[in-house]
Short mmCIF file of C-alpha atoms in Angstrom, two decimals:
data_model
loop_
_atom_site.label_atom_id
_atom_site.label_comp_id
_atom_site.label_asym_id
_atom_site.label_seq_id
_atom_site.Cartn_x
_atom_site.Cartn_y
_atom_site.Cartn_z
CA MET A 1 155.21 129.16 194.33
CA LYS A 2 152.35 128.63 196.65
CA VAL A 3 148.93 129.96 195.87
CA ASP A 4 146.91 131.46 198.70
CA ASP A 5 143.70 129.80 199.98
CA ARG A 6 141.35 132.31 198.44
CA GLU A 7 142.87 131.70 194.99
CA ILE A 8 142.48 127.92 195.51
CA ASN A 9 138.82 128.36 196.49
CA ARG A 10 138.17 130.57 193.50
CA ARG A 11 139.73 127.96 191.15
CA GLU A 12 137.70 125.19 192.78
CA GLN A 13 134.49 127.15 192.37
CA ASN A 14 135.34 127.90 188.76
CA ARG A 15 136.00 124.21 188.06
CA GLU A 16 132.71 123.14 189.67
CA LYS A 17 130.85 125.74 187.66
CA ASP A 18 132.65 124.55 184.49
CA GLU A 19 131.64 120.95 185.11
CA PHE A 20 128.08 122.00 185.73
CA ASP A 21 128.07 123.96 182.50
CA ASP A 22 129.63 121.02 180.61
CA SER A 23 126.93 118.63 181.71
CA LYS A 24 124.23 121.07 180.67
CA ILE A 25 125.83 121.47 177.25
CA ILE A 26 126.14 117.68 176.88
CA GLU A 27 122.50 117.25 177.76
CA ARG A 28 121.56 119.65 175.01
CA ILE A 29 123.83 117.96 172.47
CA LEU A 30 122.34 114.58 173.29
CA GLY A 31 118.94 116.17 172.93
CA GLY A 32 119.74 116.94 169.30
CA GLU A 33 121.38 120.32 169.45
CA VAL A 34 124.50 119.20 167.69
CA ASN A 35 125.89 122.72 167.21
CA GLU A 36 126.25 123.04 170.94
CA PHE A 37 129.32 120.79 170.66
CA ALA A 38 131.19 123.73 169.21
CA ILE A 39 131.02 125.30 172.66
CA LEU A 40 132.87 122.34 174.13
CA VAL A 41 135.35 122.31 171.29
CA LYS A 42 136.12 125.99 171.77
CA LYS A 43 136.45 125.56 175.49
CA TYR A 44 138.88 122.65 175.39
CA GLN A 45 140.66 123.07 172.09
CA LYS A 46 143.56 124.97 173.54
CA GLY A 47 144.39 122.21 176.07
CA ILE A 48 143.83 119.40 173.62
CA TYR A 49 145.78 121.12 170.82
CA ASN A 50 148.68 121.86 173.12
CA TYR A 51 148.67 118.34 174.42
CA ALA A 52 148.72 117.01 170.89
CA LEU A 53 151.38 119.48 169.86
CA ARG A 54 153.69 118.57 172.72
CA MET A 55 153.14 114.86 172.18
CA LEU A 56 153.76 114.96 168.43
CA GLY A 57 155.94 118.11 168.09
CA HIS A 58 154.35 118.99 164.76
CA GLU A 59 151.68 121.66 164.22
CA GLU A 60 149.85 120.12 161.28
CA GLU A 61 149.73 116.69 162.87
CA ALA A 62 148.65 118.24 166.20
CA ARG A 63 145.78 120.03 164.49
CA ASP A 64 144.59 116.87 162.79
CA LEU A 65 144.93 114.90 165.98
CA ALA A 66 143.01 117.53 167.96
CA GLN A 67 140.15 117.33 165.46
CA ASP A 68 140.18 113.54 165.61
CA ILE A 69 140.03 113.67 169.43
CA PHE A 70 136.97 115.91 169.39
CA VAL A 71 135.22 113.84 166.73
CA ALA A 72 135.92 110.69 168.73
CA ALA A 73 134.55 112.42 171.83
CA TYR A 74 131.44 113.38 169.94
CA LYS A 75 130.90 109.80 168.77
CA GLY A 76 131.33 108.51 172.29
CA LEU A 77 129.35 111.24 174.00
CA ARG A 78 126.44 108.93 174.76
CA GLY A 79 128.91 106.75 176.68
CA PHE A 80 129.87 109.68 178.94
CA ARG A 81 128.04 108.89 182.16
CA GLY A 82 129.25 111.91 184.13
CA GLU A 83 131.13 109.72 186.62
CA SER A 84 134.23 111.80 186.01
CA LYS A 85 134.71 115.36 184.83
CA PHE A 86 134.24 115.98 181.13
CA SER A 87 137.79 117.29 180.86
CA THR A 88 139.13 114.07 182.39
CA TRP A 89 137.03 111.96 180.04
CA LEU A 90 138.11 114.05 177.07
CA PHE A 91 141.79 113.65 177.91
CA ARG A 92 141.33 109.88 178.30
CA ILE A 93 140.17 109.86 174.73
CA ALA A 94 143.04 112.17 173.83
CA ILE A 95 145.71 109.84 175.23
CA ASN A 96 144.21 106.84 173.41
CA GLN A 97 143.98 108.70 170.13
CA THR A 98 147.49 110.02 170.55
CA LYS A 99 148.88 106.55 171.21
CA ASN A 100 147.28 105.33 167.98
CA ARG A 101 148.55 108.35 166.06
CA ILE A 102 152.11 107.87 167.34
CA LYS A 103 152.02 104.22 166.30
CA TYR A 104 150.72 105.23 162.89
CA LEU A 105 153.33 107.93 162.42
CA ARG A 106 156.14 105.61 163.58
CA ARG A 107 155.18 103.08 160.95
CA ARG A 108 155.64 105.88 158.40
CA HIS A 109 159.02 106.90 159.94
CA PHE A 110 157.59 110.29 160.68
CA PHE A 111 159.76 110.77 163.74
CA ASP A 112 162.93 110.05 161.80
CA ASP A 113 162.67 113.43 160.10
CA GLU A 114 165.37 116.03 160.69
CA GLN A 115 162.99 118.16 162.69
CA TYR A 116 162.90 115.63 165.49
CA THR A 117 166.63 114.86 165.67
CA SER A 118 168.01 118.37 165.49
CA GLU A 119 170.71 119.18 167.91
CA ALA A 120 170.05 121.41 170.85
CA LYS A 121 171.12 124.97 170.33
CA GLU A 122 174.10 126.34 172.15
CA VAL A 123 172.80 127.08 175.59
CA PRO A 124 174.53 129.04 178.35
CA ASP A 125 174.40 127.72 181.88
CA ALA A 126 170.75 128.47 182.23
CA PHE A 127 170.32 126.64 185.50
CA ALA A 128 172.58 129.04 187.27
CA THR A 129 171.01 132.09 185.70
CA LEU A 130 167.43 130.99 186.17
CA SER A 131 167.79 130.77 189.89
CA GLY A 132 168.08 134.59 189.97
CA SER A 133 164.92 136.62 190.21
CA GLU A 134 165.78 139.58 188.01
CA ASP A 135 163.47 140.15 185.13
CA ASN A 136 165.51 141.67 182.38
CA PRO A 137 165.69 141.07 178.56
CA GLU A 138 168.76 138.83 178.91
CA GLU A 139 167.00 136.63 181.40
CA ALA A 140 163.90 136.54 179.18
CA PHE A 141 166.09 135.36 176.33
CA LEU A 142 167.65 132.69 178.52
CA LYS A 143 164.26 131.55 179.74
CA LYS A 144 163.02 131.20 176.17
CA ASP A 145 166.11 129.26 175.24
CA PHE A 146 165.76 127.08 178.32
CA SER A 147 162.10 126.46 177.46
CA SER A 148 163.01 125.35 173.98
CA LEU A 149 165.68 123.08 175.45
CA ILE A 150 163.09 121.54 177.77
CA MET A 151 160.72 121.03 174.90
CA LYS A 152 163.45 119.23 172.98
CA GLY A 153 164.25 117.16 176.02
CA LEU A 154 160.53 116.36 176.39
CA MET A 155 160.37 115.15 172.78
CA GLU A 156 163.21 112.75 173.45
CA LEU A 157 161.35 111.01 176.25
CA PRO A 158 159.31 107.88 175.58
CA PRO A 159 155.63 108.80 174.85
CA ASP A 160 154.41 107.44 178.23
CA ALA A 161 156.85 109.62 180.17
CA ARG A 162 156.15 112.61 177.98
CA GLN A 163 152.45 112.15 178.43
CA ILE A 164 152.46 112.12 182.20
CA ILE A 165 154.74 115.19 182.43
CA ILE A 166 152.52 117.13 180.00
CA LEU A 167 149.34 116.19 181.85
CA ARG A 168 150.73 116.99 185.30
CA ASP A 169 153.18 119.86 184.82
CA ILE A 170 151.77 121.58 181.78
CA GLU A 171 148.06 120.85 181.80
CA ASP A 172 148.00 120.95 185.61
CA PHE A 173 145.91 117.86 186.29
CA SER A 174 145.87 116.56 189.85
CA TYR A 175 147.13 113.10 190.76
CA GLU A 176 143.51 111.85 191.16
CA GLU A 177 142.64 113.19 187.71
CA LEU A 178 145.81 111.62 186.24
CA SER A 179 144.79 108.33 187.82
CA GLN A 180 141.36 108.59 186.15
CA ILE A 181 142.75 109.72 182.76
CA MET A 182 145.42 107.05 182.61
CA GLU A 183 143.34 104.41 184.33
CA LEU A 184 146.14 103.70 186.77
CA ASN A 185 146.21 103.64 190.56
CA LEU A 186 147.58 106.61 192.47
CA GLY A 187 150.78 104.83 193.51
CA THR A 188 151.60 103.95 189.89
CA VAL A 189 150.89 107.53 188.81
CA LYS A 190 153.26 108.90 191.48
CA SER A 191 156.10 106.52 190.60
CA ARG A 192 155.67 107.06 186.84
CA LEU A 193 155.71 110.81 187.25
CA HIS A 194 158.83 110.57 189.39
CA ARG A 195 160.60 108.40 186.83
CA ALA A 196 159.53 110.67 183.95
CA ARG A 197 160.70 113.83 185.70
CA HIS A 198 163.99 112.16 186.56
CA ALA A 199 164.44 111.08 182.96
CA LEU A 200 163.68 114.60 181.74
CA ARG A 201 166.24 116.02 184.15
CA LYS A 202 168.88 113.60 182.80
CA VAL A 203 168.07 114.49 179.20
CA VAL A 204 168.12 118.22 179.84
CA GLU A 205 171.39 117.96 181.79
CA ALA A 206 172.95 116.03 178.95
CA LYS A 207 171.83 118.69 176.50
CA MET A 208 173.20 121.40 178.71
CA ALA A 209 176.56 119.64 178.88
CA GLN A 210 176.52 119.24 175.09
CA GLY A 211 175.70 122.95 174.69
CA LYS A 212 178.58 124.02 176.92
CA LYS A 213 181.06 122.02 174.88
CA MET B 1 168.11 109.86 204.51
CA ASN B 2 170.95 109.38 202.00
CA CYS B 3 171.44 111.15 198.67
CA LYS B 4 169.76 108.48 196.58
CA GLU B 5 166.66 108.37 198.81
CA THR B 6 166.51 112.14 198.89
CA GLN B 7 166.64 112.55 195.11
CA LYS B 8 164.02 109.82 194.79
CA LYS B 9 161.64 111.91 196.84
CA PHE B 10 162.11 115.16 194.85
CA SER B 11 158.99 114.63 192.82
CA GLN B 12 156.73 113.95 195.76
CA PHE B 13 158.33 116.71 197.83
CA PHE B 14 157.71 119.16 194.99
CA ASP B 15 154.04 118.17 194.90
CA ASP B 16 153.66 118.37 198.72
CA LEU B 17 152.97 114.67 199.00
CA LEU B 18 155.47 113.84 201.70
CA ASN B 19 154.45 113.53 205.36
CA GLY B 20 155.93 115.86 208.00
CA TYR B 21 158.75 113.60 209.09
CA LYS B 22 159.96 112.81 205.55
CA ASN B 23 159.58 116.49 204.61
CA THR B 24 161.82 117.57 207.44
CA ALA B 25 164.38 114.82 206.79
CA LEU B 26 164.57 115.78 203.09
CA LEU B 27 164.99 119.49 203.85
CA ASP B 28 167.60 118.64 206.44
CA HIS B 29 169.57 116.61 203.93
CA ILE B 30 169.35 119.24 201.21
CA SER B 31 170.59 121.93 203.56
CA LYS B 32 173.64 119.82 204.44
CA CYS B 33 174.43 118.12 201.11
CA GLU B 34 175.77 120.41 198.36
CA SER B 35 175.19 117.91 195.48
CA CYS B 36 171.61 117.23 196.48
CA LYS B 37 171.02 120.93 196.77
CA ARG B 38 172.26 121.41 193.19
CA ALA B 39 170.20 118.49 192.02
CA TRP B 40 167.10 119.95 193.75
CA ASN B 41 167.70 123.33 192.15
CA ARG B 42 167.92 121.73 188.71
CA PHE B 43 164.80 119.73 189.42
CA ILE B 44 162.67 122.71 190.44
CA ASN B 45 164.05 124.78 187.55
CA ILE B 46 162.95 122.16 185.08
CA VAL B 47 159.51 121.54 186.60
CA ASN B 48 158.89 125.31 187.07
CA SER B 49 159.92 125.91 183.49
CA LEU B 50 157.52 123.24 182.33
CA ARG B 51 154.72 124.91 184.27
CA CYS B 52 155.59 128.26 182.74
CA LEU B 53 155.65 126.97 179.20
CA PRO B 54 153.27 129.12 177.16
CA HIS B 55 150.17 127.49 175.69
CA GLU B 56 150.17 127.84 171.93
CA GLU B 57 147.03 129.30 170.45
CA PRO B 58 145.25 126.59 168.50
CA PRO B 59 144.73 127.05 164.73
CA PHE B 60 141.51 128.90 163.99
CA ASP B 61 140.11 126.03 161.93
CA ILE B 62 139.85 123.35 164.64
CA THR B 63 136.30 124.16 165.69
CA PRO B 64 134.93 124.59 162.11
CA GLY B 65 136.81 121.44 161.02
CA VAL B 66 135.39 119.41 163.88
CA MET B 67 131.83 120.71 163.35
CA ALA B 68 131.99 120.03 159.60
CA ARG B 69 133.03 116.42 160.30
CA ILE B 70 130.31 116.04 162.91
CA HIS B 71 127.67 117.37 160.51
CA GLU B 72 128.92 114.90 157.92
CA LEU B 73 128.63 112.11 160.46
CA GLU B 74 125.15 113.14 161.41
CA LYS B 75 124.04 113.15 157.76
CA ARG B 76 125.35 109.62 157.29
CA GLU B 77 124.12 108.17 160.55
CA CYS B 78 120.86 109.79 161.27
CA TRP B 79 118.62 108.40 158.50
CA TRP B 80 117.41 105.60 160.67
CA ARG B 81 116.90 107.99 163.58
CA LYS B 82 114.78 110.13 161.32
CA LEU B 83 112.90 107.13 160.25
CA LEU B 84 112.17 106.21 163.83
CA ALA B 85 111.18 109.81 164.54
CA LEU B 86 108.40 109.67 161.96
CA ASP B 87 105.17 109.22 163.89
CA SER B 88 103.42 107.45 161.05
CA LEU B 89 106.13 104.83 160.64
CA ALA B 90 106.64 104.05 164.31
CA PRO B 91 103.55 101.81 164.66
CA LEU B 92 104.40 100.04 161.40
CA LEU B 93 107.94 99.39 162.48
CA GLY B 94 106.71 98.27 165.83
CA THR B 95 104.32 95.78 164.18
CA VAL B 96 107.09 94.48 161.93
CA VAL B 97 109.39 93.97 164.93
CA VAL B 98 106.62 92.12 166.87
CA ILE B 99 105.85 89.92 163.86
CA MET B 100 109.53 89.10 163.42
CA LEU B 101 109.87 88.25 167.09
CA VAL B 102 106.85 85.96 166.97
CA LEU B 103 108.07 84.27 163.80
CA GLY B 104 111.54 83.91 165.29
CA SER B 105 110.10 82.30 168.45
CA VAL B 106 107.99 79.87 166.39
CA ILE B 107 110.95 78.88 164.25
CA LEU B 108 113.10 78.47 167.34
CA TYR B 109 110.40 76.39 169.02
CA GLN B 110 110.08 74.16 165.95
CA LYS B 111 113.81 73.76 165.79
CA VAL B 112 114.02 72.73 169.42
CA ASN B 113 111.02 70.45 169.34
CA ASN B 114 111.32 69.26 165.81
CA THR B 115 109.87 65.78 165.46
CA LYS B 116 108.56 65.99 161.99
CA GLY B 117 111.03 68.19 160.18
CA VAL B 118 112.50 66.89 157.02
CA LEU B 119 116.03 65.75 157.39
CA GLU B 120 118.34 65.82 154.47
CA VAL B 121 120.67 63.05 155.29
CA THR B 122 123.45 64.35 153.20
CA ASN B 123 126.51 63.23 155.05
CA ALA B 124 126.32 59.58 154.35
CA PRO B 125 123.29 57.58 155.29
CA GLU B 126 122.64 56.86 151.63
CA ARG B 127 125.94 54.96 151.87
CA LEU B 128 124.77 52.86 154.73
CA ASP B 129 126.33 49.47 154.66
CA VAL B 130 123.17 47.52 154.13
CA LYS B 131 121.60 48.38 150.89
CA THR B 132 119.17 46.91 148.53
CA HIS B 133 120.91 46.04 145.38
CA PRO B 134 119.03 47.65 142.53
CA GLY B 135 119.20 44.46 140.45
CA ASP B 136 118.17 41.56 142.62
CA GLY B 137 116.93 43.33 145.77
CA ILE B 138 119.46 41.54 147.90
CA LEU B 139 121.00 43.30 150.84
CA ARG B 140 124.73 43.65 150.55
CA LYS B 141 127.31 45.02 152.78
CA THR B 142 129.46 47.73 151.35
CA ALA B 143 132.79 48.95 152.60
CA ILE B 144 132.94 52.18 154.53
CA PRO B 145 135.37 54.47 152.73
CA LYS B 146 138.27 55.48 154.94
CA GLY B 147 138.10 58.96 156.31
CA ARG B 148 134.59 59.46 155.07
CA PHE B 149 131.65 59.67 157.32
CA ALA B 150 129.75 56.40 157.20
CA ALA B 151 127.37 54.56 159.39
CA THR B 152 126.18 51.08 159.68
CA VAL B 153 122.58 50.35 160.46
CA SER B 154 121.52 46.85 161.10
CA PRO B 155 118.56 45.68 159.02
CA LEU B 156 116.79 45.25 162.32
CA SER B 157 117.24 48.90 163.25
CA GLY B 158 114.36 50.21 165.18
CA LYS B 159 113.22 50.95 168.60
CA ARG B 160 111.05 47.89 168.44
CA TYR B 161 111.04 45.11 166.04
CA THR B 162 109.59 41.68 165.84
CA VAL B 163 111.54 38.60 165.20
CA VAL B 164 109.63 35.77 163.73
CA THR B 165 111.25 32.46 163.40
CA LEU B 166 109.45 30.54 160.73
CA TYR B 167 109.97 26.83 160.48
CA VAL B 168 109.37 25.57 156.96
CA ASP B 169 109.82 22.43 154.89
CA ASP B 170 110.18 24.05 151.50
CA ILE B 171 112.37 27.12 151.44
CA ASP B 172 111.52 28.19 147.86
CA GLN B 173 107.82 27.99 148.44
CA ALA B 174 108.21 29.92 151.73
CA GLU B 175 110.22 32.64 150.01
CA ARG B 176 107.71 33.10 147.29
CA LYS B 177 104.91 33.40 149.83
CA ILE B 178 106.80 35.77 152.09
CA THR B 179 107.63 38.14 149.23
CA THR B 180 103.93 38.43 148.34
CA LEU B 181 103.02 39.36 151.91
CA ALA B 182 104.41 42.86 151.83
CA SER B 183 105.81 45.27 149.32
CA ARG B 184 109.02 45.90 151.24
CA VAL B 185 110.83 42.70 151.82
CA PHE B 186 114.56 42.62 152.16
CA VAL B 187 116.28 39.36 151.85
CA ASP B 188 119.56 39.02 153.68
CA ARG B 189 121.32 36.05 152.21
CA ASN B 190 124.60 37.16 153.78
CA PHE B 191 123.08 36.20 157.06
CA ARG B 192 123.67 32.64 156.07
CA THR B 193 127.36 33.14 155.59
CA ASN B 194 127.88 34.76 158.93
CA PRO B 195 130.45 32.58 160.66
CA ASN B 196 128.79 33.18 164.02
CA GLN B 197 125.58 31.72 162.80
CA ALA B 198 124.78 28.17 162.02
CA PRO B 199 124.24 28.26 158.22
CA ARG B 200 122.50 25.00 157.96
CA LYS B 201 120.05 25.80 160.63
CA ILE B 202 119.01 29.26 159.48
CA LEU B 203 118.43 29.47 155.76
CA THR B 204 117.42 33.01 155.02
CA GLN B 205 116.49 36.15 156.86
CA TYR B 206 113.84 38.48 155.56
CA ARG B 207 112.82 41.86 156.78
CA ILE B 208 109.34 42.96 156.15
CA ASP B 209 108.40 46.51 156.96
CA ILE B 210 104.78 46.92 157.78
CA PRO B 211 102.69 49.39 159.72
CA ALA B 212 102.34 48.35 163.35
CA THR B 213 98.59 47.84 162.90
CA GLU B 214 99.18 45.13 160.31
CA LEU B 215 101.52 43.08 162.43
CA ASP B 216 98.82 40.69 163.66
CA SER B 217 97.50 40.01 160.16
CA LEU B 218 101.12 39.36 158.97
CA LEU B 219 101.66 36.88 161.75
CA ARG B 220 98.40 35.14 160.80
CA GLU B 221 99.60 34.90 157.23
CA LEU B 222 102.97 33.53 158.29
CA THR B 223 101.28 30.73 160.30
CA LYS B 224 99.84 29.57 157.01
CA ILE B 225 103.37 29.13 155.61
CA GLY B 226 104.84 27.36 158.60
CA GLU B 227 105.12 27.16 162.35
CA ILE B 228 106.11 30.46 163.87
CA ASN B 229 107.71 31.63 166.99
CA HIS B 230 107.88 35.41 167.50
CA SER B 231 109.21 37.91 169.96
CA VAL B 232 109.42 41.69 170.19
CA ASN B 233 112.92 43.09 170.57
CA HIS B 234 114.58 46.43 170.74
CA GLY B 235 116.88 47.19 167.90
CA LYS B 236 119.71 49.60 167.61
CA ALA B 237 121.61 51.40 164.96
CA ALA B 238 125.32 51.38 165.19
CA MET B 239 127.26 54.27 163.88
CA GLY B 240 130.56 53.83 162.18
CA LYS B 241 133.52 56.13 161.69
CA GLY B 242 133.11 59.82 161.92
CA ARG B 243 130.38 61.75 163.61
CA TYR B 244 126.81 61.33 162.77
CA ALA B 245 125.20 64.63 161.96
CA LEU B 246 121.82 63.64 163.22
CA GLU B 247 120.58 64.96 166.52
CA PRO B 248 118.03 63.17 168.68
CA GLY B 249 114.58 64.08 167.40
CA ALA B 250 115.65 64.42 163.79
CA MET B 251 113.75 62.53 161.13
CA GLY B 252 115.53 60.72 158.38
CA ARG B 253 115.09 58.07 155.73
CA ILE B 254 117.33 55.08 155.96
CA GLN B 255 116.88 52.17 153.60
CA GLY B 256 113.68 53.73 152.45
CA MET B 257 112.29 53.87 155.92
CA GLU B 258 111.19 56.96 157.77
CA MET B 259 113.05 56.97 161.04
CA ARG B 260 113.18 59.20 163.99
CA PHE B 261 116.51 59.33 165.85
CA ALA B 262 115.50 59.20 169.45
CA GLY B 263 118.87 59.23 171.13
CA ASP B 264 121.49 56.90 172.37
CA THR B 265 120.57 53.35 173.17
CA PRO B 266 121.42 51.63 176.45
CA GLU B 267 123.62 49.39 174.35
CA GLY B 268 125.33 52.44 172.85
CA ALA B 269 128.41 52.10 174.95
CA GLY B 270 129.04 48.60 173.68
CA ASN B 271 128.39 49.65 170.16
CA ARG B 272 130.67 52.57 170.47
CA ARG B 273 133.47 50.28 171.44
CA LYS B 274 132.82 48.02 168.56
CA MET B 275 131.54 50.15 165.74
CA GLY B 276 130.75 53.64 166.82
CA GLN B 277 127.82 55.28 168.44
CA GLY B 278 124.62 53.48 169.15
CA LEU B 279 121.44 55.28 168.28
CA HIS B 280 117.96 54.64 169.34
CA ILE B 281 115.58 54.88 166.45
CA ASP B 282 111.85 55.07 166.44
CA VAL B 283 110.49 53.40 163.39
CA PRO B 284 106.88 54.06 162.51
CA MET B 285 106.96 50.97 160.32
CA VAL B 286 107.53 47.88 162.35
CA PRO B 287 110.26 45.77 160.88
CA VAL B 288 109.52 42.12 161.14
CA ASN B 289 112.52 39.93 160.88
CA VAL B 290 111.56 36.57 159.55
CA VAL B 291 114.16 33.92 160.03
CA VAL B 292 113.41 30.88 158.00
CA VAL B 293 114.57 27.61 159.46
CA TYR B 294 114.05 24.05 158.22
CA ARG B 295 111.43 22.43 160.21
CA GLY B 296 113.67 19.49 160.62
CA HIS B 297 116.24 21.39 162.67
CA ARG B 298 113.71 22.31 165.24
CA SER B 299 112.72 18.78 165.71
CA LYS B 300 116.37 17.81 166.13
CA LYS B 301 116.70 20.46 168.89
#
């Protein structure tokens, strides 16, 4: 699944352009044009909402959390010195807000609800099937089922492990960006990601075994 | 590379973080080991599936919700910004800030260099052990209550005091004359009962507080009562249990006298061992300690 060099260059250029645009928008917001913040919200709401959704596993809570993250970002915007990308800075706020929200919800036994302890559905041996390359309705169904199994497995991981997998494998942040977001050194990021992926593999395998029975 | 090491490297291998040698070794192992091959396939299936997970569309109300909250925040927070933005108020506010800074500096300066400030000696000094009894004007020692702050100040407290030894024939006549000399005369009859002193030699001790300028005239008056011998000494105040709230430079009234606490005395260490902390006190009024002795004792000496 390698991407060719031209595609990499195009993505890089887009990212640089994005960061340039972000800093211009931030300048305008700090200059008093508060409504400009809506541009940033629209631009990043998908990533932030999906991060919140995958961390909490609940749409309503994810929506509230996403709003809180943006409001916190707005409050702290004067503290953004442009030393890192805006997206990195925003996700740093997101992980802190999410940690607090998880603590808050745990105190209220939110995660004890049925929704979060439901059994995995009966799943066929998706590993074997997924290795094939045919794109037919049956495979699509299996892929969807496998995705839902992975999501369930992800929800069973501790928040730290879930967070690093989401940021790396779903939100596609680089190791350097992860290191900035999580305020950890590169080595720690690598080992945490390895442990988290390993843990996810174990959970998914266990669910598969359970599904076969 | 064994199976355990190989599987440990899956994550880095997947992300192209292994160097050439380790890369080759891992690929070699996977091609030979069936269980690691299966494990690798499971691993890439999971990570690839994660990467292919669709991004949910966020609810339509996130942006309006955020903006509404931000506008609410702005309304609450920006009144002072608006105030500062008003051109007409800026100079006024600037002046107020400057005045406050100047006043603050003056107050701070006075606090640091306070030599004349009024000191409310609230912690105890009114309970000093040597006190004039309201009835007969005699100095009496009072007990220091346990656990309470208290201090002892010798009747001779002062940075500088004069001791006058007055040799007289008639003690009653001498006392009458001494008490007319100054308005503030303390008579310490306990002095006579002090076991360290010779009671028959020294009859009575008086303290007369007078302005320093009147010391010479007082001495002249005392020579009319009897033969005098005088010396200037440095006194000290000894602090008792607890901590004394006064800081050097503070002004206070002790035994009706205005005093300035100048700091620790050289004798402080000794006093601390015995009674507490020694304090150096500047006394604008010069205390004159008049020790009355029978003339006869001197002649015996």
